[in-house]
mmCIF file of C-alpha atoms and ligand atoms in Angstrom:
data_model
loop_
_atom_site.group_PDB
_atom_site.id
_atom_site.type_symbol
_atom_site.label_atom_id
_atom_site.label_comp_id
_atom_site.label_asym_id
_atom_site.label_seq_id
_atom_site.Cartn_x
_atom_site.Cartn_y
_atom_site.Cartn_z
ATOM 1 C CA MET A 1 -19.952 -9.576 118.957
ATOM 2 C CA GLU A 2 -18.570 -8.422 122.314
ATOM 3 C CA VAL A 3 -14.880 -7.626 122.755
ATOM 4 C CA ALA A 4 -13.898 -6.488 126.254
ATOM 5 C CA ASP A 5 -16.569 -3.896 127.169
ATOM 6 C CA ARG A 6 -17.709 -2.862 123.653
ATOM 7 C CA SER A 7 -20.024 -4.234 120.928
ATOM 8 C CA PHE A 8 -18.825 -4.783 117.374
ATOM 9 C CA GLU A 9 -20.531 -5.768 114.098
ATOM 10 C CA LEU A 10 -19.174 -7.766 111.154
ATOM 11 C CA PHE A 11 -17.345 -5.518 108.680
ATOM 12 C CA LEU A 12 -15.072 -7.665 106.446
ATOM 13 C CA THR A 13 -15.321 -11.430 106.103
ATOM 14 C CA HIS A 14 -12.250 -13.643 106.077
ATOM 15 C CA GLU A 15 -12.819 -14.210 102.330
ATOM 16 C CA GLU A 16 -12.915 -10.445 101.616
ATOM 17 C CA ILE A 17 -9.743 -10.003 103.619
ATOM 18 C CA GLN A 18 -8.006 -12.788 101.671
ATOM 19 C CA GLU A 19 -8.962 -11.127 98.364
ATOM 20 C CA ALA A 20 -7.418 -7.844 99.526
ATOM 21 C CA VAL A 21 -4.295 -9.682 100.708
ATOM 22 C CA LYS A 22 -3.881 -11.441 97.339
ATOM 23 C CA ASN A 23 -4.248 -8.139 95.459
ATOM 24 C CA VAL A 24 -1.481 -6.537 97.490
ATOM 25 C CA ALA A 25 0.779 -9.578 97.023
ATOM 26 C CA SER A 26 0.293 -9.647 93.275
ATOM 27 C CA LYS A 27 1.151 -5.920 92.917
ATOM 28 C CA ILE A 28 4.303 -6.433 94.987
ATOM 29 C CA ASN A 29 5.262 -9.520 92.932
ATOM 30 C CA THR A 30 4.993 -7.451 89.740
ATOM 31 C CA ASP A 31 6.823 -4.376 91.054
ATOM 32 C CA TYR A 32 9.697 -6.298 92.663
ATOM 33 C CA GLU A 33 10.323 -8.899 89.983
ATOM 34 C CA ASN A 34 14.027 -9.857 90.037
ATOM 35 C CA LYS A 35 14.589 -7.869 93.231
ATOM 36 C CA GLU A 36 15.066 -8.930 96.835
ATOM 37 C CA ILE A 37 12.653 -7.627 99.437
ATOM 38 C CA VAL A 38 13.057 -7.214 103.168
ATOM 39 C CA PHE A 39 9.614 -7.125 104.768
ATOM 40 C CA VAL A 40 9.529 -5.328 108.101
ATOM 41 C CA GLY A 41 6.273 -6.133 109.897
ATOM 42 C CA VAL A 42 5.016 -3.789 112.601
ATOM 43 C CA LEU A 43 3.900 -5.795 115.629
ATOM 44 C CA ASN A 44 1.542 -6.703 117.165
ATOM 45 C CA GLY A 45 -1.402 -6.092 114.862
ATOM 46 C CA VAL A 46 0.304 -7.154 111.630
ATOM 47 C CA PHE A 47 0.981 -10.788 112.488
ATOM 48 C CA MET A 48 -2.009 -12.251 110.592
ATOM 49 C CA PHE A 49 -1.685 -9.984 107.535
ATOM 50 C CA ALA A 50 2.077 -10.605 107.352
ATOM 51 C CA SER A 51 1.661 -14.354 107.564
ATOM 52 C CA ASP A 52 -1.065 -14.481 104.876
ATOM 53 C CA LEU A 53 0.610 -11.963 102.543
ATOM 54 C CA ILE A 54 4.024 -13.602 102.570
ATOM 55 C CA LYS A 55 2.519 -16.943 101.477
ATOM 56 C CA HIS A 56 1.563 -15.229 98.186
ATOM 57 C CA ILE A 57 4.942 -13.568 97.602
ATOM 58 C CA SER A 58 6.904 -15.233 94.813
ATOM 59 C CA VAL A 59 9.977 -12.940 94.865
ATOM 60 C CA SER A 60 12.978 -13.699 97.044
ATOM 61 C CA CYS A 61 12.447 -12.064 100.442
ATOM 62 C CA GLU A 62 13.453 -11.768 104.073
ATOM 63 C CA VAL A 63 10.977 -11.187 106.879
ATOM 64 C CA THR A 64 11.598 -9.352 110.118
ATOM 65 C CA PHE A 65 9.531 -7.521 112.730
ATOM 66 C CA ILE A 66 9.689 -4.456 114.908
ATOM 67 C CA LYS A 67 7.350 -3.389 117.644
ATOM 68 C CA VAL A 68 6.009 0.109 118.182
ATOM 69 C CA GLN A 69 2.973 1.399 119.988
ATOM 70 C CA SER A 70 0.812 4.473 119.419
ATOM 71 C CA TYR A 71 -2.712 3.388 120.262
ATOM 72 C CA GLN A 72 -4.306 3.422 123.671
ATOM 73 C CA GLY A 73 -7.883 2.111 123.842
ATOM 74 C CA THR A 74 -9.667 3.233 120.665
ATOM 75 C CA SER A 75 -7.665 6.305 119.660
ATOM 76 C CA SER A 76 -4.121 7.239 118.740
ATOM 77 C CA SER A 77 -2.127 8.552 121.701
ATOM 78 C CA GLY A 78 -0.182 10.936 119.459
ATOM 79 C CA LYS A 79 3.092 9.418 120.643
ATOM 80 C CA VAL A 80 4.958 6.489 119.103
ATOM 81 C CA THR A 81 7.126 4.323 121.347
ATOM 82 C CA LYS A 82 9.661 1.811 120.050
ATOM 83 C CA LEU A 83 9.379 -1.434 122.012
ATOM 84 C CA ILE A 84 11.426 -3.904 119.937
ATOM 85 C CA GLY A 85 14.066 -2.611 117.511
ATOM 86 C CA LEU A 86 15.355 -3.840 114.194
ATOM 87 C CA SER A 87 17.570 -6.936 114.046
ATOM 88 C CA THR A 88 18.139 -7.129 110.269
ATOM 89 C CA GLU A 89 20.620 -5.236 108.083
ATOM 90 C CA LEU A 90 18.684 -2.906 105.737
ATOM 91 C CA GLU A 91 21.475 -0.985 104.048
ATOM 92 C CA GLY A 92 21.118 -1.148 100.266
ATOM 93 C CA LYS A 93 17.997 -3.346 100.555
ATOM 94 C CA HIS A 94 14.490 -2.929 99.146
ATOM 95 C CA VAL A 95 12.403 -2.490 102.280
ATOM 96 C CA ILE A 96 8.632 -2.876 102.517
ATOM 97 C CA ILE A 97 7.073 -1.963 105.840
ATOM 98 C CA LEU A 98 4.017 -4.111 106.611
ATOM 99 C CA GLU A 99 1.203 -2.545 108.610
ATOM 100 C CA ASP A 100 -2.188 -3.920 109.594
ATOM 101 C CA ILE A 101 -3.754 -0.463 109.443
ATOM 102 C CA VAL A 102 -2.670 3.110 108.733
ATOM 103 C CA ASP A 103 -4.786 5.614 110.630
ATOM 104 C CA THR A 104 -3.292 9.076 111.330
ATOM 105 C CA GLY A 105 -0.028 8.008 109.712
ATOM 106 C CA LEU A 106 1.978 9.036 112.774
ATOM 107 C CA THR A 107 3.423 5.554 113.251
ATOM 108 C CA LEU A 108 4.507 5.476 109.605
ATOM 109 C CA GLU A 109 6.164 8.858 109.823
ATOM 110 C CA LYS A 110 8.173 7.716 112.823
ATOM 111 C CA LEU A 111 9.085 4.451 111.076
ATOM 112 C CA HIS A 112 10.147 6.332 107.974
ATOM 113 C CA THR A 113 12.583 8.406 110.050
ATOM 114 C CA MET A 114 13.883 5.262 111.780
ATOM 115 C CA MET A 115 14.317 3.410 108.464
ATOM 116 C CA LYS A 116 16.138 6.259 106.728
ATOM 117 C CA GLU A 117 18.969 5.925 109.258
ATOM 118 C CA HIS A 118 19.488 2.369 107.940
ATOM 119 C CA GLN A 119 19.915 3.642 104.347
ATOM 120 C CA PRO A 120 17.773 1.147 102.440
ATOM 121 C CA GLN A 121 17.920 1.296 98.640
ATOM 122 C CA SER A 122 14.164 1.782 98.511
ATOM 123 C CA PHE A 123 11.362 2.096 101.017
ATOM 124 C CA GLU A 124 7.622 1.478 100.563
ATOM 125 C CA VAL A 125 4.659 0.688 102.793
ATOM 126 C CA ALA A 126 2.053 -2.044 102.398
ATOM 127 C CA THR A 127 -0.983 -1.951 104.639
ATOM 128 C CA LEU A 128 -4.049 -4.141 104.775
ATOM 129 C CA LEU A 129 -6.298 -1.230 105.769
ATOM 130 C CA PHE A 130 -6.123 2.530 105.293
ATOM 131 C CA LYS A 131 -8.344 5.233 106.825
ATOM 132 C CA PRO A 132 -7.996 8.126 104.331
ATOM 133 C CA ASP A 133 -10.161 10.485 106.411
ATOM 134 C CA ALA A 134 -7.925 10.067 109.465
ATOM 135 C CA PHE A 135 -4.617 10.294 107.587
ATOM 136 C CA LYS A 136 -2.519 13.374 108.401
ATOM 137 C CA GLY A 137 0.755 12.303 106.766
ATOM 138 C CA LYS A 138 2.316 13.418 103.478
ATOM 139 C CA THR A 139 2.572 10.206 101.458
ATOM 140 C CA PRO A 140 -0.126 7.544 101.724
ATOM 141 C CA PRO A 141 1.009 3.888 101.651
ATOM 142 C CA LYS A 142 1.853 2.608 98.161
ATOM 143 C CA TYR A 143 0.127 -0.752 98.666
ATOM 144 C CA ILE A 144 -3.322 -0.701 100.241
ATOM 145 C CA GLY A 145 -5.561 -3.746 100.720
ATOM 146 C CA LYS A 146 -8.694 -1.758 101.428
ATOM 147 C CA GLU A 147 -9.663 1.832 102.239
ATOM 148 C CA ILE A 148 -12.112 2.038 105.133
ATOM 149 C CA GLN A 149 -14.155 4.643 107.013
ATOM 150 C CA ASN A 150 -12.719 6.300 110.085
ATOM 151 C CA LYS A 151 -14.225 3.735 112.489
ATOM 152 C CA PHE A 152 -12.461 1.627 115.094
ATOM 153 C CA ILE A 153 -12.138 -2.023 114.079
ATOM 154 C CA VAL A 154 -10.955 -5.308 115.613
ATOM 155 C CA GLY A 155 -10.115 -8.811 114.479
ATOM 156 C CA TYR A 156 -7.557 -10.455 112.188
ATOM 157 C CA GLY A 157 -4.693 -9.307 114.394
ATOM 158 C CA LEU A 158 -6.221 -5.970 115.407
ATOM 159 C CA ASP A 159 -7.151 -5.576 119.041
ATOM 160 C CA TYR A 160 -9.413 -3.691 121.391
ATOM 161 C CA GLN A 161 -7.712 -3.618 124.801
ATOM 162 C CA GLU A 162 -5.501 -6.479 123.546
ATOM 163 C CA LYS A 163 -8.572 -8.670 122.896
ATOM 164 C CA GLY A 164 -10.047 -9.789 119.592
ATOM 165 C CA ARG A 165 -6.797 -10.411 117.698
ATOM 166 C CA ASN A 166 -7.825 -14.059 117.221
ATOM 167 C CA LEU A 167 -10.995 -13.278 115.211
ATOM 168 C CA LYS A 168 -10.689 -14.375 111.570
ATOM 169 C CA ASP A 169 -13.096 -11.692 110.291
ATOM 170 C CA ILE A 170 -12.865 -7.946 110.925
ATOM 171 C CA TYR A 171 -15.500 -6.162 113.047
ATOM 172 C CA LYS A 172 -16.490 -2.485 113.303
ATOM 173 C CA ILE A 173 -17.316 -0.791 116.578
ATOM 174 C CA LYS A 174 -21.031 -0.113 117.272
ATOM 175 C CA GLU A 175 -21.644 3.463 118.341
HETATM 176 P P1 LIG B 1 -1.483 5.665 113.276
HETATM 177 O O1 LIG B 1 -2.539 6.607 113.774
HETATM 178 O O2 LIG B 1 -0.129 5.969 113.868
HETATM 179 O O3 LIG B 1 -1.948 4.299 113.867
HETATM 180 O O4 LIG B 1 -1.476 5.575 111.764
HETATM 181 C C1 LIG B 1 -1.415 3.144 113.450
HETATM 182 C C2 LIG B 1 -1.555 2.070 114.486
HETATM 183 O O5 LIG B 1 -2.665 2.266 115.354
HETATM 184 C C3 LIG B 1 -3.408 1.077 115.511
HETATM 185 N N1 LIG B 1 -4.784 1.284 114.985
HETATM 186 C C4 LIG B 1 -5.831 0.498 115.209
HETATM 187 N N2 LIG B 1 -5.947 -0.653 115.897
HETATM 188 N N3 LIG B 1 -8.235 -0.768 115.332
HETATM 189 C C5 LIG B 1 -7.148 -1.279 115.955
HETATM 190 O O6 LIG B 1 -7.270 -2.331 116.559
HETATM 191 C C6 LIG B 1 -8.215 0.376 114.615
HETATM 192 O O7 LIG B 1 -9.229 0.799 114.063
HETATM 193 C C7 LIG B 1 -6.942 1.050 114.553
HETATM 194 N N4 LIG B 1 -6.532 2.191 113.947
HETATM 195 C C8 LIG B 1 -5.217 2.293 114.235
HETATM 196 C C9 LIG B 1 -2.674 0.030 114.732
HETATM 197 O O8 LIG B 1 -1.843 -0.694 115.608
HETATM 198 C C10 LIG B 1 -1.813 0.790 113.761
HETATM 199 O O9 LIG B 1 -0.598 0.143 113.463
HETATM 200 MG MG1 LIG B 2 -0.072 -1.786 114.142
#
């Protein structure tokens, strides 16, 4: 599979992804029973995960998005830029940040600081994918669909040079 100028190989099928998504949803449904959730999705990569996850959420919830950017090409730039801010009131709410993938954790750290200013009642993170070997943060996400190796991946919302987001499976870069 070619995306832009690189070759990729199949890594997770659409079915495997859906299993991981359902597992995350069912944990959230249990933990937030009788509560109200505000999901804050981190664009762009999260759009497919957010849309699939939310279909399995049975608790009352709101859904909103923010846009930040840390990646350039295939590695983290070390800087997180806010591109679209928050439009929903979070004070006193149970907030769950939705991420497609947590890599170094830098984006999360920045989001955590941003969210704290809005004084939510609680704050957790749900991510489809987590790279434990790349993670440099303090607290790993509470809800993780799947832990993966420290390899660059595309598909299911994730891009390489903005391409490949449309793929329904997830692909790993060939080295
Ligand atoms: P950090 O390092 O801040 O990175 O945890 C989080 C953001 O970086 C992007 N990211 C990736 N995008 N394939 C991608 O297409 C990857 O393997 C990958 N790793 C990190 C992603 O946007 C994530 O939110
Ligand atoms: Mg992202």
